[in-house]
Short mmCIF file of N, CA, C and O in Angstrom, two decimals:
data_model
loop_
_atom_site.label_atom_id
_atom_site.label_comp_id
_atom_site.label_asym_id
_atom_site.label_seq_id
_atom_site.Cartn_x
_atom_site.Cartn_y
_atom_site.Cartn_z
N MET A 10 144.05 88.31 51.27
CA MET A 10 143.18 87.79 52.30
C MET A 10 143.59 88.38 53.65
O MET A 10 144.77 88.49 53.96
N VAL A 11 142.60 88.72 54.45
CA VAL A 11 142.84 89.30 55.76
C VAL A 11 142.64 88.22 56.81
O VAL A 11 141.67 87.48 56.77
N ALA A 12 143.56 88.15 57.73
CA ALA A 12 143.44 87.17 58.82
C ALA A 12 142.30 87.58 59.75
O ALA A 12 142.06 88.76 59.97
N VAL A 13 141.60 86.61 60.27
CA VAL A 13 140.53 86.88 61.22
C VAL A 13 141.15 87.01 62.61
O VAL A 13 141.81 86.10 63.09
N ILE A 14 140.97 88.16 63.22
CA ILE A 14 141.46 88.41 64.57
C ILE A 14 140.23 88.63 65.43
O ILE A 14 139.50 89.61 65.23
N ASP A 15 140.00 87.72 66.38
CA ASP A 15 138.76 87.74 67.16
C ASP A 15 137.60 87.74 66.17
O ASP A 15 137.51 86.86 65.34
N ASN A 16 136.74 88.74 66.24
CA ASN A 16 135.63 88.82 65.29
C ASN A 16 135.84 89.95 64.29
O ASN A 16 134.90 90.42 63.67
N ARG A 17 137.09 90.39 64.15
CA ARG A 17 137.39 91.49 63.23
C ARG A 17 137.57 90.92 61.83
O ARG A 17 138.52 90.20 61.55
N LEU A 18 136.66 91.24 60.97
CA LEU A 18 136.69 90.70 59.62
C LEU A 18 136.93 91.77 58.56
O LEU A 18 137.25 91.45 57.42
N ASP A 19 136.75 93.01 58.91
CA ASP A 19 136.87 94.09 57.95
C ASP A 19 138.20 94.80 58.11
O ASP A 19 138.80 94.79 59.18
N HIS A 20 138.64 95.41 57.04
CA HIS A 20 139.88 96.18 57.10
C HIS A 20 139.79 97.33 56.11
O HIS A 20 139.00 97.31 55.17
N ALA A 21 140.60 98.32 56.39
CA ALA A 21 140.71 99.46 55.49
C ALA A 21 142.09 100.05 55.66
O ALA A 21 142.73 99.87 56.70
N ASP A 22 142.54 100.74 54.64
CA ASP A 22 143.82 101.43 54.68
C ASP A 22 143.56 102.90 54.98
O ASP A 22 142.69 103.52 54.37
N PHE A 23 144.32 103.43 55.93
CA PHE A 23 144.17 104.82 56.34
C PHE A 23 145.48 105.54 56.14
O PHE A 23 146.54 105.02 56.44
N LEU A 24 145.41 106.75 55.64
CA LEU A 24 146.57 107.55 55.29
C LEU A 24 146.84 108.57 56.38
O LEU A 24 145.92 109.27 56.83
N CYS A 25 148.09 108.66 56.81
CA CYS A 25 148.48 109.72 57.74
C CYS A 25 148.51 111.03 56.97
O CYS A 25 149.17 111.13 55.93
N ASP A 26 147.80 112.02 57.47
CA ASP A 26 147.73 113.33 56.80
C ASP A 26 149.05 114.08 56.83
O ASP A 26 149.23 115.03 56.07
N HIS A 27 149.97 113.67 57.67
CA HIS A 27 151.22 114.41 57.84
C HIS A 27 152.38 113.82 57.04
O HIS A 27 153.10 114.55 56.38
N CYS A 28 152.55 112.49 57.11
CA CYS A 28 153.70 111.87 56.43
C CYS A 28 153.29 111.12 55.16
O CYS A 28 154.14 110.74 54.37
N GLY A 29 152.00 110.87 54.98
CA GLY A 29 151.52 110.20 53.78
C GLY A 29 151.62 108.68 53.82
O GLY A 29 151.27 108.03 52.85
N GLN A 30 152.09 108.13 54.93
CA GLN A 30 152.20 106.68 55.04
C GLN A 30 150.81 106.07 55.21
O GLN A 30 149.94 106.64 55.85
N THR A 31 150.63 104.88 54.65
CA THR A 31 149.36 104.17 54.73
C THR A 31 149.44 103.07 55.77
O THR A 31 150.45 102.36 55.86
N PHE A 32 148.39 102.93 56.56
CA PHE A 32 148.31 101.93 57.62
C PHE A 32 147.02 101.13 57.45
O PHE A 32 145.96 101.71 57.27
N ARG A 33 147.13 99.82 57.52
CA ARG A 33 145.96 98.94 57.46
C ARG A 33 145.44 98.68 58.87
O ARG A 33 146.21 98.30 59.75
N ILE A 34 144.16 98.91 59.07
CA ILE A 34 143.52 98.66 60.35
C ILE A 34 142.44 97.61 60.15
O ILE A 34 141.63 97.71 59.24
N ILE A 35 142.48 96.60 61.01
CA ILE A 35 141.50 95.50 60.96
C ILE A 35 140.51 95.73 62.10
O ILE A 35 140.92 95.94 63.25
N TYR A 36 139.24 95.71 61.79
CA TYR A 36 138.21 96.07 62.77
C TYR A 36 136.95 95.27 62.53
O TYR A 36 136.79 94.59 61.53
N ASN A 37 136.02 95.37 63.48
CA ASN A 37 134.71 94.77 63.35
C ASN A 37 133.76 95.84 62.79
O ASN A 37 133.70 96.95 63.32
N ARG A 38 133.04 95.51 61.76
CA ARG A 38 132.18 96.48 61.08
C ARG A 38 131.16 97.13 62.02
O ARG A 38 130.95 98.33 61.98
N GLU A 39 130.53 96.31 62.86
CA GLU A 39 129.51 96.86 63.77
C GLU A 39 130.13 97.86 64.75
O GLU A 39 129.51 98.86 65.10
N ASP A 40 131.36 97.57 65.18
CA ASP A 40 132.06 98.48 66.09
C ASP A 40 132.34 99.81 65.40
O ASP A 40 132.16 100.88 66.00
N MET A 41 132.76 99.76 64.15
CA MET A 41 133.05 100.98 63.40
C MET A 41 131.76 101.79 63.21
O MET A 41 131.77 103.02 63.37
N ILE A 42 130.68 101.12 62.92
CA ILE A 42 129.40 101.81 62.75
C ILE A 42 128.97 102.47 64.05
O ILE A 42 128.49 103.61 64.06
N ASP A 43 129.14 101.75 65.18
CA ASP A 43 128.79 102.33 66.48
C ASP A 43 129.56 103.62 66.74
O ASP A 43 129.00 104.62 67.21
N TRP A 44 130.85 103.61 66.42
CA TRP A 44 131.66 104.81 66.63
C TRP A 44 131.28 105.92 65.66
O TRP A 44 131.05 107.07 66.06
N LEU A 45 131.17 105.59 64.38
CA LEU A 45 130.87 106.61 63.38
C LEU A 45 129.49 107.22 63.57
O LEU A 45 129.27 108.39 63.24
N SER A 46 128.56 106.45 64.10
CA SER A 46 127.20 106.96 64.32
C SER A 46 127.13 107.88 65.53
O SER A 46 126.13 108.58 65.73
N GLY A 47 128.17 107.85 66.35
CA GLY A 47 128.19 108.67 67.55
C GLY A 47 127.55 108.01 68.76
O GLY A 47 127.44 108.62 69.82
N SER A 48 127.16 106.75 68.62
CA SER A 48 126.52 106.07 69.74
C SER A 48 127.53 105.55 70.77
O SER A 48 127.15 105.22 71.89
N MET A 49 128.82 105.51 70.39
CA MET A 49 129.86 105.06 71.31
C MET A 49 131.14 105.85 71.06
O MET A 49 131.41 106.27 69.93
N TYR A 50 131.91 106.05 72.14
CA TYR A 50 133.25 106.61 71.97
C TYR A 50 134.12 105.55 71.32
O TYR A 50 133.92 104.35 71.51
N ILE A 51 135.14 106.00 70.59
CA ILE A 51 135.99 105.06 69.86
C ILE A 51 136.67 104.06 70.79
O ILE A 51 136.78 102.88 70.47
N GLN A 52 137.10 104.51 71.99
CA GLN A 52 137.79 103.59 72.90
C GLN A 52 136.84 102.54 73.47
O GLN A 52 137.27 101.45 73.85
N ASP A 53 135.55 102.84 73.51
CA ASP A 53 134.57 101.87 73.97
C ASP A 53 134.12 100.95 72.84
O ASP A 53 133.89 99.76 73.05
N ALA A 54 134.00 101.50 71.65
CA ALA A 54 133.56 100.70 70.49
C ALA A 54 134.65 99.75 70.02
O ALA A 54 134.36 98.63 69.61
N MET A 55 135.92 100.19 70.07
CA MET A 55 137.02 99.39 69.54
C MET A 55 138.20 99.36 70.50
O MET A 55 139.30 99.84 70.19
N PRO A 56 138.01 98.78 71.69
CA PRO A 56 139.10 98.74 72.67
C PRO A 56 140.27 97.87 72.23
O PRO A 56 141.37 97.99 72.77
N TYR A 57 140.06 97.02 71.25
CA TYR A 57 141.11 96.13 70.76
C TYR A 57 142.11 96.85 69.85
O TYR A 57 143.17 96.32 69.55
N LEU A 58 141.78 98.05 69.38
CA LEU A 58 142.74 98.82 68.59
C LEU A 58 143.76 99.45 69.52
O LEU A 58 143.47 99.76 70.68
N THR A 59 144.95 99.67 69.00
CA THR A 59 145.97 100.36 69.80
C THR A 59 145.61 101.84 69.90
O THR A 59 144.79 102.36 69.11
N ASN A 60 146.23 102.52 70.85
CA ASN A 60 146.03 103.97 70.95
C ASN A 60 146.39 104.66 69.64
O ASN A 60 145.71 105.59 69.21
N GLY A 61 147.45 104.20 69.01
CA GLY A 61 147.90 104.78 67.75
C GLY A 61 146.90 104.57 66.62
O GLY A 61 146.68 105.47 65.81
N GLU A 62 146.31 103.39 66.57
CA GLU A 62 145.30 103.13 65.54
C GLU A 62 144.07 104.01 65.74
O GLU A 62 143.54 104.56 64.78
N ARG A 63 143.66 104.15 66.99
CA ARG A 63 142.49 105.01 67.26
C ARG A 63 142.81 106.47 66.94
O ARG A 63 141.97 107.17 66.37
N GLU A 64 144.01 106.92 67.25
CA GLU A 64 144.39 108.30 66.93
C GLU A 64 144.39 108.53 65.42
O GLU A 64 143.96 109.58 64.95
N LEU A 65 144.87 107.55 64.67
CA LEU A 65 144.87 107.67 63.22
C LEU A 65 143.44 107.82 62.69
O LEU A 65 143.18 108.65 61.81
N LEU A 66 142.51 107.06 63.25
CA LEU A 66 141.12 107.18 62.83
C LEU A 66 140.53 108.53 63.23
O LEU A 66 139.78 109.14 62.47
N LEU A 67 140.87 108.99 64.42
CA LEU A 67 140.31 110.24 64.93
C LEU A 67 140.87 111.48 64.23
O LEU A 67 140.13 112.38 63.86
N SER A 68 142.19 111.53 64.09
CA SER A 68 142.82 112.77 63.65
C SER A 68 143.59 112.66 62.34
O SER A 68 144.08 113.67 61.84
N GLY A 69 143.75 111.44 61.83
CA GLY A 69 144.54 111.28 60.61
C GLY A 69 146.03 111.41 60.87
O GLY A 69 146.79 111.73 59.96
N THR A 70 146.45 111.16 62.12
CA THR A 70 147.85 111.31 62.50
C THR A 70 148.39 109.99 63.03
O THR A 70 147.83 109.43 63.97
N CYS A 71 149.47 109.50 62.42
CA CYS A 71 150.08 108.25 62.88
C CYS A 71 150.88 108.48 64.15
O CYS A 71 151.13 109.61 64.55
N ASP A 72 151.30 107.38 64.79
CA ASP A 72 152.07 107.45 66.04
C ASP A 72 153.33 108.31 65.91
O ASP A 72 153.60 109.15 66.77
N VAL A 73 154.10 108.07 64.87
CA VAL A 73 155.38 108.78 64.70
C VAL A 73 155.14 110.28 64.55
O VAL A 73 155.79 111.10 65.21
N CYS A 74 154.18 110.64 63.71
CA CYS A 74 153.89 112.07 63.50
C CYS A 74 153.29 112.70 64.75
O CYS A 74 153.60 113.84 65.08
N PHE A 75 152.45 111.95 65.47
CA PHE A 75 151.87 112.46 66.71
C PHE A 75 152.98 112.81 67.70
O PHE A 75 152.95 113.87 68.32
N ASP A 76 153.95 111.91 67.83
CA ASP A 76 155.06 112.17 68.76
C ASP A 76 155.91 113.35 68.32
O ASP A 76 156.47 114.06 69.16
N LYS A 77 156.03 113.58 67.02
CA LYS A 77 156.78 114.75 66.53
C LYS A 77 156.00 116.03 66.82
O LYS A 77 156.58 117.05 67.18
N LEU A 78 154.69 115.97 66.64
CA LEU A 78 153.85 117.16 66.87
C LEU A 78 153.71 117.47 68.36
O LEU A 78 153.63 118.63 68.76
N PHE A 79 153.64 116.41 69.18
CA PHE A 79 153.42 116.57 70.62
C PHE A 79 154.45 115.73 71.38
O PHE A 79 154.13 114.67 71.91
N PRO A 80 155.70 116.20 71.43
CA PRO A 80 156.73 115.42 72.12
C PRO A 80 156.40 115.27 73.61
O PRO A 80 155.76 116.16 74.18
N PRO A 81 156.85 114.17 74.20
CA PRO A 81 156.61 113.98 75.63
C PRO A 81 157.23 115.12 76.43
O PRO A 81 158.29 115.64 76.09
N LEU A 82 156.55 115.51 77.50
CA LEU A 82 157.07 116.54 78.37
C LEU A 82 158.19 115.99 79.22
O LEU A 82 158.14 114.86 79.68
N ASP A 83 159.21 116.79 79.43
CA ASP A 83 160.32 116.40 80.30
C ASP A 83 159.94 116.79 81.72
O ASP A 83 159.86 117.96 82.06
N ASN A 84 159.68 115.81 82.54
CA ASN A 84 159.24 116.06 83.92
C ASN A 84 160.36 116.49 84.85
O ASN A 84 160.12 116.75 86.02
N ASP A 85 161.60 116.54 84.35
CA ASP A 85 162.75 116.91 85.19
C ASP A 85 162.90 118.41 85.34
O ASP A 85 163.73 118.88 86.09
N GLU A 86 162.12 119.19 84.61
CA GLU A 86 162.27 120.64 84.65
C GLU A 86 161.64 121.25 85.87
O GLU A 86 160.70 120.92 86.42
#
């Protein structure tokens, strides 16, 4: 059973294409449809998701792998 968070009733498991780890994301179905249809940007359709969750949906890359692929720039240089 999935806990109801706000009006988010749907969930799906998403696989990171780089490390193979699976992540469960809880979302509102209408919001997902709005994003997938192209009528809204993901950050506007699902602002309640974390940046990492949205990146996983967009690129198939989890937070840890994203940071390995694109390490933060050292501003001291």
